[in-house]
JSON list of C-alpha atoms in Angstrom, two decimals:
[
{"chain": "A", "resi": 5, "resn": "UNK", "atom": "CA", "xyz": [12.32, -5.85, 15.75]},
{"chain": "A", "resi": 6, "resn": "UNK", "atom": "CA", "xyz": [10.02, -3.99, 17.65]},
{"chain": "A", "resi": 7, "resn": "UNK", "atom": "CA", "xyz": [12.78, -2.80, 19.80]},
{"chain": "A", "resi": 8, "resn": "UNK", "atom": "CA", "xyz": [14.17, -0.99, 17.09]},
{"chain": "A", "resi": 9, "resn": "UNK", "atom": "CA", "xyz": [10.76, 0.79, 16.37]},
{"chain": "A", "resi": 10, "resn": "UNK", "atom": "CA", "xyz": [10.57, 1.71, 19.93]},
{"chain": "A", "resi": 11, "resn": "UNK", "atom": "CA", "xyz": [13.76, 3.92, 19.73]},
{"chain": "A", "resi": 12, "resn": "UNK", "atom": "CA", "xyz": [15.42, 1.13, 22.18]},
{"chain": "A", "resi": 13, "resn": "UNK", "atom": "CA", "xyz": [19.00, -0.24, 21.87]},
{"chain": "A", "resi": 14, "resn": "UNK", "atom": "CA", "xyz": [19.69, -4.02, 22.81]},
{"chain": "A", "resi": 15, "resn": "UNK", "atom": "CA", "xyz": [22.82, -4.53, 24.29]},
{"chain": "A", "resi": 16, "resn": "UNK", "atom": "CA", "xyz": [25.27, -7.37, 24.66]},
{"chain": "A", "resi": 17, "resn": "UNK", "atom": "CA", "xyz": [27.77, -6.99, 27.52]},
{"chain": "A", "resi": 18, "resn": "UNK", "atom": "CA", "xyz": [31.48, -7.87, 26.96]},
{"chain": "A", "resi": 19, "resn": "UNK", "atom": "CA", "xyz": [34.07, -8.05, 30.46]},
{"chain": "A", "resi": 20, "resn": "UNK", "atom": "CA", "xyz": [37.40, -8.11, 29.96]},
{"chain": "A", "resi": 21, "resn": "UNK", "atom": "CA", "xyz": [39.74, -7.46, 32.63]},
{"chain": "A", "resi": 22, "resn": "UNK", "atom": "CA", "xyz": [36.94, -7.21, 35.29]},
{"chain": "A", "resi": 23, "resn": "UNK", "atom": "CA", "xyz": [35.86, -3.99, 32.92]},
{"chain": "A", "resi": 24, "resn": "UNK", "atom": "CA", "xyz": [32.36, -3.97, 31.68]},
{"chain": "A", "resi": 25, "resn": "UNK", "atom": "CA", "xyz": [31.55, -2.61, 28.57]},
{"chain": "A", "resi": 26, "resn": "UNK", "atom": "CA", "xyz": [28.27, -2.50, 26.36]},
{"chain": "A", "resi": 27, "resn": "UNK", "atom": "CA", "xyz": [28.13, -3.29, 22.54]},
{"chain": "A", "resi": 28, "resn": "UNK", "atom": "CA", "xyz": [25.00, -1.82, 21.23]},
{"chain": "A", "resi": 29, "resn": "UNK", "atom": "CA", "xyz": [23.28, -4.28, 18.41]},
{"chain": "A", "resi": 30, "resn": "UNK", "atom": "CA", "xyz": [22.22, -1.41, 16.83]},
{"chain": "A", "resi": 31, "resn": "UNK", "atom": "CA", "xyz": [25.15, 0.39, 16.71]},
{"chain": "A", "resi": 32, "resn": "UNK", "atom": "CA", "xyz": [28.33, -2.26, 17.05]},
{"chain": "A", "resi": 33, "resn": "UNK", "atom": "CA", "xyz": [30.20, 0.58, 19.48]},
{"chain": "A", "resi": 34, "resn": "UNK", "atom": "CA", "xyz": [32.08, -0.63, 22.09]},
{"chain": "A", "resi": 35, "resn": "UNK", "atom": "CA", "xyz": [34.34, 1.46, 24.29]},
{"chain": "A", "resi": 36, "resn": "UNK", "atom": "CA", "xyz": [37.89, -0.71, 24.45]},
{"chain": "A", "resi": 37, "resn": "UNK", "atom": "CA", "xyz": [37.31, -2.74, 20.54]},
{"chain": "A", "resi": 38, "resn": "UNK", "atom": "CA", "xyz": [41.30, -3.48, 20.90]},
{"chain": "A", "resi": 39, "resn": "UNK", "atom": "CA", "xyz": [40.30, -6.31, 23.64]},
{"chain": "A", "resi": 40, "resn": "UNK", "atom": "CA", "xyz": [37.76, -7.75, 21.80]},
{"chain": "A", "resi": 41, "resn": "UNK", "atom": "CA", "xyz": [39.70, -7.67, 18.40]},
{"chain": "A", "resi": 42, "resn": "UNK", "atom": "CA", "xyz": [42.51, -9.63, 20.49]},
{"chain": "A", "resi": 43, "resn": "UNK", "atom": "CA", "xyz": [40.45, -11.80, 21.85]},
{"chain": "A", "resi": 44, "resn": "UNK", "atom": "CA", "xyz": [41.17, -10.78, 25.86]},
{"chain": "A", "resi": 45, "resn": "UNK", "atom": "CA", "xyz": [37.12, -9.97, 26.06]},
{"chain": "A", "resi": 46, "resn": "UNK", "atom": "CA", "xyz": [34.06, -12.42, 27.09]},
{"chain": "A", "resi": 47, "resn": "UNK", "atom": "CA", "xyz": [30.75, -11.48, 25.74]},
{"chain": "A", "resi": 48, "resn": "UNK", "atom": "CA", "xyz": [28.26, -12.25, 27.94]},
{"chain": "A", "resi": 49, "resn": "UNK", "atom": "CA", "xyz": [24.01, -11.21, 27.55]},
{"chain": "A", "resi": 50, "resn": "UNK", "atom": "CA", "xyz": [22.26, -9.20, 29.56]},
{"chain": "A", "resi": 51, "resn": "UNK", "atom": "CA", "xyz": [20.19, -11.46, 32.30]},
{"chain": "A", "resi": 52, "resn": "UNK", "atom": "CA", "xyz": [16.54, -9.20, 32.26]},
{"chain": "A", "resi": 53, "resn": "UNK", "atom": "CA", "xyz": [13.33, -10.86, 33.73]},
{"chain": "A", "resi": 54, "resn": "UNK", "atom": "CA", "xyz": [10.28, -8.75, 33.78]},
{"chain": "A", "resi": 55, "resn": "UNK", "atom": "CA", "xyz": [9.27, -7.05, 37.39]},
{"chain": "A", "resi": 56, "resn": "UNK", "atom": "CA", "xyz": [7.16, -10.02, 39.45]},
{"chain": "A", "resi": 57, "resn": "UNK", "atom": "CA", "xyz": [7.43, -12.62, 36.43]},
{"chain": "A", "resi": 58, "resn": "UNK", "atom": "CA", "xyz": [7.67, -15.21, 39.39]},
{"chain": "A", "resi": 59, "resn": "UNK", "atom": "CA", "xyz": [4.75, -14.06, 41.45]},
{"chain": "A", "resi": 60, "resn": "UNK", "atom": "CA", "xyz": [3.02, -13.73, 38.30]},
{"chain": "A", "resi": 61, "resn": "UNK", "atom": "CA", "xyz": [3.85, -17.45, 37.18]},
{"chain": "A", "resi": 62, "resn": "UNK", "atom": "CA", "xyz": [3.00, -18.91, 40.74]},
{"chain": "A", "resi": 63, "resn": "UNK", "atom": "CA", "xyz": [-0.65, -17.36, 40.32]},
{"chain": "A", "resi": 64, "resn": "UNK", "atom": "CA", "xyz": [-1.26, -19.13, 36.87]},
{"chain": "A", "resi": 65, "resn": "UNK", "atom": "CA", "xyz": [-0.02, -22.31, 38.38]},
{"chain": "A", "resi": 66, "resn": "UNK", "atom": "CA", "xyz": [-2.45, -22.02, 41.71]},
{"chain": "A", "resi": 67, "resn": "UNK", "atom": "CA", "xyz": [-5.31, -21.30, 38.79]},
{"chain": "A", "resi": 68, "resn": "UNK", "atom": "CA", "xyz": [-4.30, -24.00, 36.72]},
{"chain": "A", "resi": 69, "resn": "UNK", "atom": "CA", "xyz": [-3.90, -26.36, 39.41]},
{"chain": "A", "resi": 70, "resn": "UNK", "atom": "CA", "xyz": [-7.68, -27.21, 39.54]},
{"chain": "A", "resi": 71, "resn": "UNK", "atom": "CA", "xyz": [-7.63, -28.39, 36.01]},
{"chain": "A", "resi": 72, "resn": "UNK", "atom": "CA", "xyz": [-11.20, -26.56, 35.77]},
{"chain": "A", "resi": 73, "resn": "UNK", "atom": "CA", "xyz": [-10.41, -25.47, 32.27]},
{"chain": "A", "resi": 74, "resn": "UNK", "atom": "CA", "xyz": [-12.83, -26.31, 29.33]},
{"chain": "A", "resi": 75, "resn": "UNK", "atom": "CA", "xyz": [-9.54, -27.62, 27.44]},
{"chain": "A", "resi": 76, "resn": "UNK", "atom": "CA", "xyz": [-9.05, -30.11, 30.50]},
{"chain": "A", "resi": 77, "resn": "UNK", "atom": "CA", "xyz": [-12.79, -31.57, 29.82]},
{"chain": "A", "resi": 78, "resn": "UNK", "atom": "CA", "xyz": [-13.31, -30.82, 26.46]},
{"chain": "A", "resi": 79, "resn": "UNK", "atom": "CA", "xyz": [-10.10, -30.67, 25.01]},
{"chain": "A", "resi": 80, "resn": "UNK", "atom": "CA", "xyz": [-8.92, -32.62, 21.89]},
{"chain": "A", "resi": 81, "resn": "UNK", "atom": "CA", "xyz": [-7.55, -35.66, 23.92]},
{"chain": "A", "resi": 82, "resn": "UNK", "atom": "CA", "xyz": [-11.00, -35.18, 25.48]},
{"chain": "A", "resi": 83, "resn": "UNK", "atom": "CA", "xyz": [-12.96, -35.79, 21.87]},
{"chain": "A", "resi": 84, "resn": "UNK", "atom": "CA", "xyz": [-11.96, -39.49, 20.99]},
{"chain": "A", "resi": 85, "resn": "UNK", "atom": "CA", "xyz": [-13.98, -42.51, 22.22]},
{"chain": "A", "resi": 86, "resn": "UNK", "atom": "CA", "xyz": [-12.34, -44.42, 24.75]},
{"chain": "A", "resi": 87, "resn": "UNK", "atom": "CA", "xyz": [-13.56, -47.40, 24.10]},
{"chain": "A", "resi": 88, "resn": "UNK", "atom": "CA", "xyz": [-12.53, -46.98, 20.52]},
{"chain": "A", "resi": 89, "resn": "UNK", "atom": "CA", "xyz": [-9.84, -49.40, 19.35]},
{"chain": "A", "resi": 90, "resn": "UNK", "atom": "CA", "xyz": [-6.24, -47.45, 19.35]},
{"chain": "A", "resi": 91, "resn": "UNK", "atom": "CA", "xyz": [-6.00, -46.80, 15.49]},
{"chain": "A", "resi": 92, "resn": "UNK", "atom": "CA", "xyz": [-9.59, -45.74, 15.97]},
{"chain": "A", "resi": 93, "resn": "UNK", "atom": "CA", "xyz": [-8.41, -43.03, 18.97]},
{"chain": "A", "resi": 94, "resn": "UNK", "atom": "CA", "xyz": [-5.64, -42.13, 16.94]},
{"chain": "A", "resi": 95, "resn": "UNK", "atom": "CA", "xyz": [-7.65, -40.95, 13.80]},
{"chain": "A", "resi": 96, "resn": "UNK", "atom": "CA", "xyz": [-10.38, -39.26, 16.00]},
{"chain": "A", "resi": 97, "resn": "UNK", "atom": "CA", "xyz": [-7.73, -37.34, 17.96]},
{"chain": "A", "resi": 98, "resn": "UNK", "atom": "CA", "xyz": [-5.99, -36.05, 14.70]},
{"chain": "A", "resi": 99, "resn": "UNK", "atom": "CA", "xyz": [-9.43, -34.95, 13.38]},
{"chain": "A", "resi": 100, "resn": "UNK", "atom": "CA", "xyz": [-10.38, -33.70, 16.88]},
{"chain": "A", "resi": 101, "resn": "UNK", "atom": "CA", "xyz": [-6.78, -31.61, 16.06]},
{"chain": "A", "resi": 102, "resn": "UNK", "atom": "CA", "xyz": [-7.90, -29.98, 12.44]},
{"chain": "A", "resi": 103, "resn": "UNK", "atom": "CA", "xyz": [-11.28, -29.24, 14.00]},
{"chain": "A", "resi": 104, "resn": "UNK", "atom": "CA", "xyz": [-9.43, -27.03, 16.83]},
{"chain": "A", "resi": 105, "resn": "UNK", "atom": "CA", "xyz": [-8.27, -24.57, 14.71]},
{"chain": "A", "resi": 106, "resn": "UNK", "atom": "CA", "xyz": [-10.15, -20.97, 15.64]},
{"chain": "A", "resi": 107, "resn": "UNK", "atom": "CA", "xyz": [-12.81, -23.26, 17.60]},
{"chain": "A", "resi": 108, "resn": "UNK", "atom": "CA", "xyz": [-13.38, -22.99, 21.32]},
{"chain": "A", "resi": 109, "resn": "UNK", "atom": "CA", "xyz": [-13.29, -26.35, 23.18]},
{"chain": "A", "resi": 110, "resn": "UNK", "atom": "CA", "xyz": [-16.91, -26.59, 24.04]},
{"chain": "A", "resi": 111, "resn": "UNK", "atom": "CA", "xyz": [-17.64, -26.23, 20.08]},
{"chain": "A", "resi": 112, "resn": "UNK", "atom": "CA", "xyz": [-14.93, -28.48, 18.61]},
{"chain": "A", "resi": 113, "resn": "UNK", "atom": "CA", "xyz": [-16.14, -31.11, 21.53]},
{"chain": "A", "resi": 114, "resn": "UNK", "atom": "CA", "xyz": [-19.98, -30.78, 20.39]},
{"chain": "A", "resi": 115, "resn": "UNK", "atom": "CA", "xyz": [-18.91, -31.38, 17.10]},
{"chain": "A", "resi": 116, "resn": "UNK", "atom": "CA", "xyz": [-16.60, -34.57, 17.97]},
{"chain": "A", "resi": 117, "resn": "UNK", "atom": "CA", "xyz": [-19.88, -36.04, 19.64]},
{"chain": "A", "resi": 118, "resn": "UNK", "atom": "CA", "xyz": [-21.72, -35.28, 16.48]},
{"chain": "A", "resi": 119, "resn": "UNK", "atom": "CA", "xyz": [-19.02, -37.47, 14.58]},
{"chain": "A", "resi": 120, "resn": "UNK", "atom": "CA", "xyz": [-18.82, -39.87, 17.05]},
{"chain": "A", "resi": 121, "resn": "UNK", "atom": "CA", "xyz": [-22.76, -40.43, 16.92]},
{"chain": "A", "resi": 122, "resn": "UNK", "atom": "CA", "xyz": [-22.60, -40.62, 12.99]},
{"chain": "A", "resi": 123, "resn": "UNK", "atom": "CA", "xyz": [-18.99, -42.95, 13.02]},
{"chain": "A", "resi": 124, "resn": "UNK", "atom": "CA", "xyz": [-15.82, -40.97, 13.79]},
{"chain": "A", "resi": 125, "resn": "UNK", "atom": "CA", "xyz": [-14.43, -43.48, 11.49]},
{"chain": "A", "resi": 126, "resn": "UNK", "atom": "CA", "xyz": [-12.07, -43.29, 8.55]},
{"chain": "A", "resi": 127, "resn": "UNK", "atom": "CA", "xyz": [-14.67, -46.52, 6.98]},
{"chain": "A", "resi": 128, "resn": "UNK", "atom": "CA", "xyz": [-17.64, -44.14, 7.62]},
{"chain": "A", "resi": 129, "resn": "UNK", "atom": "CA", "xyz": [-16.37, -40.65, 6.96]},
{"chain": "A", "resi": 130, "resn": "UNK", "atom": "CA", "xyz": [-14.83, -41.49, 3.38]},
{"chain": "A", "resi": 131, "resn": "UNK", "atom": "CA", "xyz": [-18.14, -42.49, 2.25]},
{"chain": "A", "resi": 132, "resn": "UNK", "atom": "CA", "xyz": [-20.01, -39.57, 3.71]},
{"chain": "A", "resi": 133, "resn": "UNK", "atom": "CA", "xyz": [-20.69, -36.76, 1.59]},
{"chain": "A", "resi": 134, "resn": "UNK", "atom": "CA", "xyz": [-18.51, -33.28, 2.47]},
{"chain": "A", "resi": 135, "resn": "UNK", "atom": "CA", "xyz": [-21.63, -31.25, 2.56]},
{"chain": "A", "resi": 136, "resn": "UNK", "atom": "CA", "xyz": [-23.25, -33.53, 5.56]},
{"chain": "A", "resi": 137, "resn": "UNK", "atom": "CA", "xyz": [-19.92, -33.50, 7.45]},
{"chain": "A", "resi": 138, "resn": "UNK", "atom": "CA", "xyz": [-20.12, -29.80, 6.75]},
{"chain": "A", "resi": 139, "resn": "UNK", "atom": "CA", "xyz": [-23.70, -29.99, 8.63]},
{"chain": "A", "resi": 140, "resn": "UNK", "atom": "CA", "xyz": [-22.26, -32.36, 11.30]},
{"chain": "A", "resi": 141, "resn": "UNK", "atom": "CA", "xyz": [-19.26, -29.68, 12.35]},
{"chain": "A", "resi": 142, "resn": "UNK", "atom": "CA", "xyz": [-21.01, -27.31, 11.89]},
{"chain": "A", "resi": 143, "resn": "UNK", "atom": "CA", "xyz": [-20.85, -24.10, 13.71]},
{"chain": "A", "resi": 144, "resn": "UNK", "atom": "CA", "xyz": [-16.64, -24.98, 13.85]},
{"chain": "A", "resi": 145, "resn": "UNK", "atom": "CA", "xyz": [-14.23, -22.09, 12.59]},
{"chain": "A", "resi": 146, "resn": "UNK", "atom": "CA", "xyz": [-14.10, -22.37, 8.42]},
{"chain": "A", "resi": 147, "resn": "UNK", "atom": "CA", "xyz": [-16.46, -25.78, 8.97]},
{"chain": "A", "resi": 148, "resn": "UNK", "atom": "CA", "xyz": [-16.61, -26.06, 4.59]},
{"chain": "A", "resi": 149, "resn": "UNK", "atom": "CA", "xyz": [-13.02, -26.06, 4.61]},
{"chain": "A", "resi": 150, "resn": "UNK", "atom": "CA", "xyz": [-12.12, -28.42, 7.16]},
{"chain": "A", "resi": 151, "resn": "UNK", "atom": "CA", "xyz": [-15.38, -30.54, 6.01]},
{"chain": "A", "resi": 152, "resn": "UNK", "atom": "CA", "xyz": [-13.22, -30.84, 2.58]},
{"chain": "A", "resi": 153, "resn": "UNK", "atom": "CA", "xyz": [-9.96, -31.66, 4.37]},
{"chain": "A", "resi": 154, "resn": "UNK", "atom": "CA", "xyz": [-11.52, -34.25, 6.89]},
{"chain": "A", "resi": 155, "resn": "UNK", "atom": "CA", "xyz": [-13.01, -36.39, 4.44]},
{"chain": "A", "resi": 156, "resn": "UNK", "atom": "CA", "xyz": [-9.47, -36.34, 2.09]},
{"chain": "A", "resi": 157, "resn": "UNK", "atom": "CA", "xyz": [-7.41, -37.30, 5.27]},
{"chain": "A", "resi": 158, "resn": "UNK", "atom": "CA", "xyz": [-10.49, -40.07, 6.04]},
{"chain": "A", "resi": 159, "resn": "UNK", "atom": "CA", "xyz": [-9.77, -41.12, 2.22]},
{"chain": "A", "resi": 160, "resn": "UNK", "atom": "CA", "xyz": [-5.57, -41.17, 2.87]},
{"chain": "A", "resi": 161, "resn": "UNK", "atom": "CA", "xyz": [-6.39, -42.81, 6.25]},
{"chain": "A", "resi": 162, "resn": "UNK", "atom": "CA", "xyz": [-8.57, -45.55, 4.62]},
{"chain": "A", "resi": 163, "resn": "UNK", "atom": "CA", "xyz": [-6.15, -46.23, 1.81]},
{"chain": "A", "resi": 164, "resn": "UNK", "atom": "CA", "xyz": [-2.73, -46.00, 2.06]},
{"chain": "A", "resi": 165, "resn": "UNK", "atom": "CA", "xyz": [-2.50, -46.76, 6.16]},
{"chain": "A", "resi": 166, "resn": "UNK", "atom": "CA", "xyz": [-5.41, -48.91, 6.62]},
{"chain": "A", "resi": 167, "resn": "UNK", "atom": "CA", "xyz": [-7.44, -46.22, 8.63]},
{"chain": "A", "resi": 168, "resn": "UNK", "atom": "CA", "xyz": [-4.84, -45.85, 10.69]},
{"chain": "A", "resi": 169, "resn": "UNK", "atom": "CA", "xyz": [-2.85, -42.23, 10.89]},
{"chain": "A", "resi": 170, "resn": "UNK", "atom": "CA", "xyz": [0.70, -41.60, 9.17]},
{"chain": "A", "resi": 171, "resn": "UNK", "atom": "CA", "xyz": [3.50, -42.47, 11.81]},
{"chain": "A", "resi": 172, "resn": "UNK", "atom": "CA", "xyz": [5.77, -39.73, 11.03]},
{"chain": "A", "resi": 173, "resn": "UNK", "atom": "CA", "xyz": [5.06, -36.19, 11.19]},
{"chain": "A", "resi": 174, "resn": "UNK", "atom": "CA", "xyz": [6.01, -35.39, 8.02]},
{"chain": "A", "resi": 175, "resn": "UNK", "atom": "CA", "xyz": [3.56, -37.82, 6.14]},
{"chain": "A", "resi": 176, "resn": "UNK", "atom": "CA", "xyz": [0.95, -36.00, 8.94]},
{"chain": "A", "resi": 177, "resn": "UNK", "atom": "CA", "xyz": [1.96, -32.28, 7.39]},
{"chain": "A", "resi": 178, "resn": "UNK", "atom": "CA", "xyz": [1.33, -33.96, 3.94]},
{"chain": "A", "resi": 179, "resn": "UNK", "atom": "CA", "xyz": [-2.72, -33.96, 5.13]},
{"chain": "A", "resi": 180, "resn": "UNK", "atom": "CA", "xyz": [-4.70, -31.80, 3.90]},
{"chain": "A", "resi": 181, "resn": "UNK", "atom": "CA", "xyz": [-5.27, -29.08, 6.14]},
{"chain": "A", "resi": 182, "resn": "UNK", "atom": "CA", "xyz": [-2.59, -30.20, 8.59]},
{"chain": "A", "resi": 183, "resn": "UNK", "atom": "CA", "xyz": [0.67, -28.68, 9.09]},
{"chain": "A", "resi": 184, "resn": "UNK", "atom": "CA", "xyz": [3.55, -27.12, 11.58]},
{"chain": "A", "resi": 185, "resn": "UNK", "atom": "CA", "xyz": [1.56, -23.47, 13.45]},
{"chain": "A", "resi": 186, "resn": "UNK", "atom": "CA", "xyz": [3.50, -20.88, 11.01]},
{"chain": "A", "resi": 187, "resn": "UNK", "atom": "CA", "xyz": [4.80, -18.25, 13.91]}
]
């Protein structure tokens, strides 16, 4: 914890009797352990909030509240046809999804248009070879990569859910280049 590599202590507070006292984490001291071995003490944690955290969220909500962002025009929900049929919508969004990955909006958006123009399709991608999807997402973050993935999950789209998209997020981790953002 970087805590402990800052020479800091983190502290849980324990009242008993309308005393206070501190147990440190990192060293389990506690001034009066006979209360809290007989069960007379109430731990409690600390309540900290940083200095201004509200100000400070009130200003990203005034900046936010113009929805002038280029995720709020060209984000992934942004990327699918609308006059697509749902299953359609569904797929593009997903692909719009594994596209995002270390790819600014306004790229990931060009290259969703590109798709679109060609057939943002499971029907048309399977067919299309990986090296001239590579050239249509192209200049997206690790473009071979994804180019590889996209036309698998095209492939699994096409034949085991009839170009549709897996209903359940764990067949959608199964995919090829999809999974749950490791922390």
């Amino acid at each position: 914890m970087i805590w402990r590599r800052l020479g800091l202590r983190a502290f849980t507070s324990v009242t008993s009797n309308n005393k206070l006292f501190k147990i440190s984490k990192a060293s389990s001291s506690v001034e009066d352990i006979e209360d809290i071995r007989n069960g007379q003490a109430e731990a409690k944690r600390l309540h900290w909030e940083p200095s201004k955290w509200m100000e400070l969220l009130d200003g990203v909500r005034a900046m936010r509240a113009k929805k002038d962002a280029p995720v709020d025009t060209m984000g992934c929900h942004m990327c699918a046809d609308p006059k697509a049929e749902p299953k359609e919508r569904r797929f593009q969004i997903l692909i719009s999804l594994l596209l995002s990955a270390q790819t600014k909006d306004e790229v990931n958006f060009a290259a969703c248009g590109r798709l679109r123009d060609h057939g943002f399709i499971p029907t048309k991608l399977k067919d299309t070879p990986e090296e001239d999807i590579a050239r249509l997402i192209y200049p997206v973050g690790f473009y071979k990569t994804k180019a590889k993935n996209l036309k698998a999950i095209a492939e699994i789209c096409y034949e085991r859910y009839g170009s549709d998209i897996p209903h359940s997020i764990e067949e959608l981790c199964k995919l090829p280049g999809i999974g749950k953002r490791e922390p």
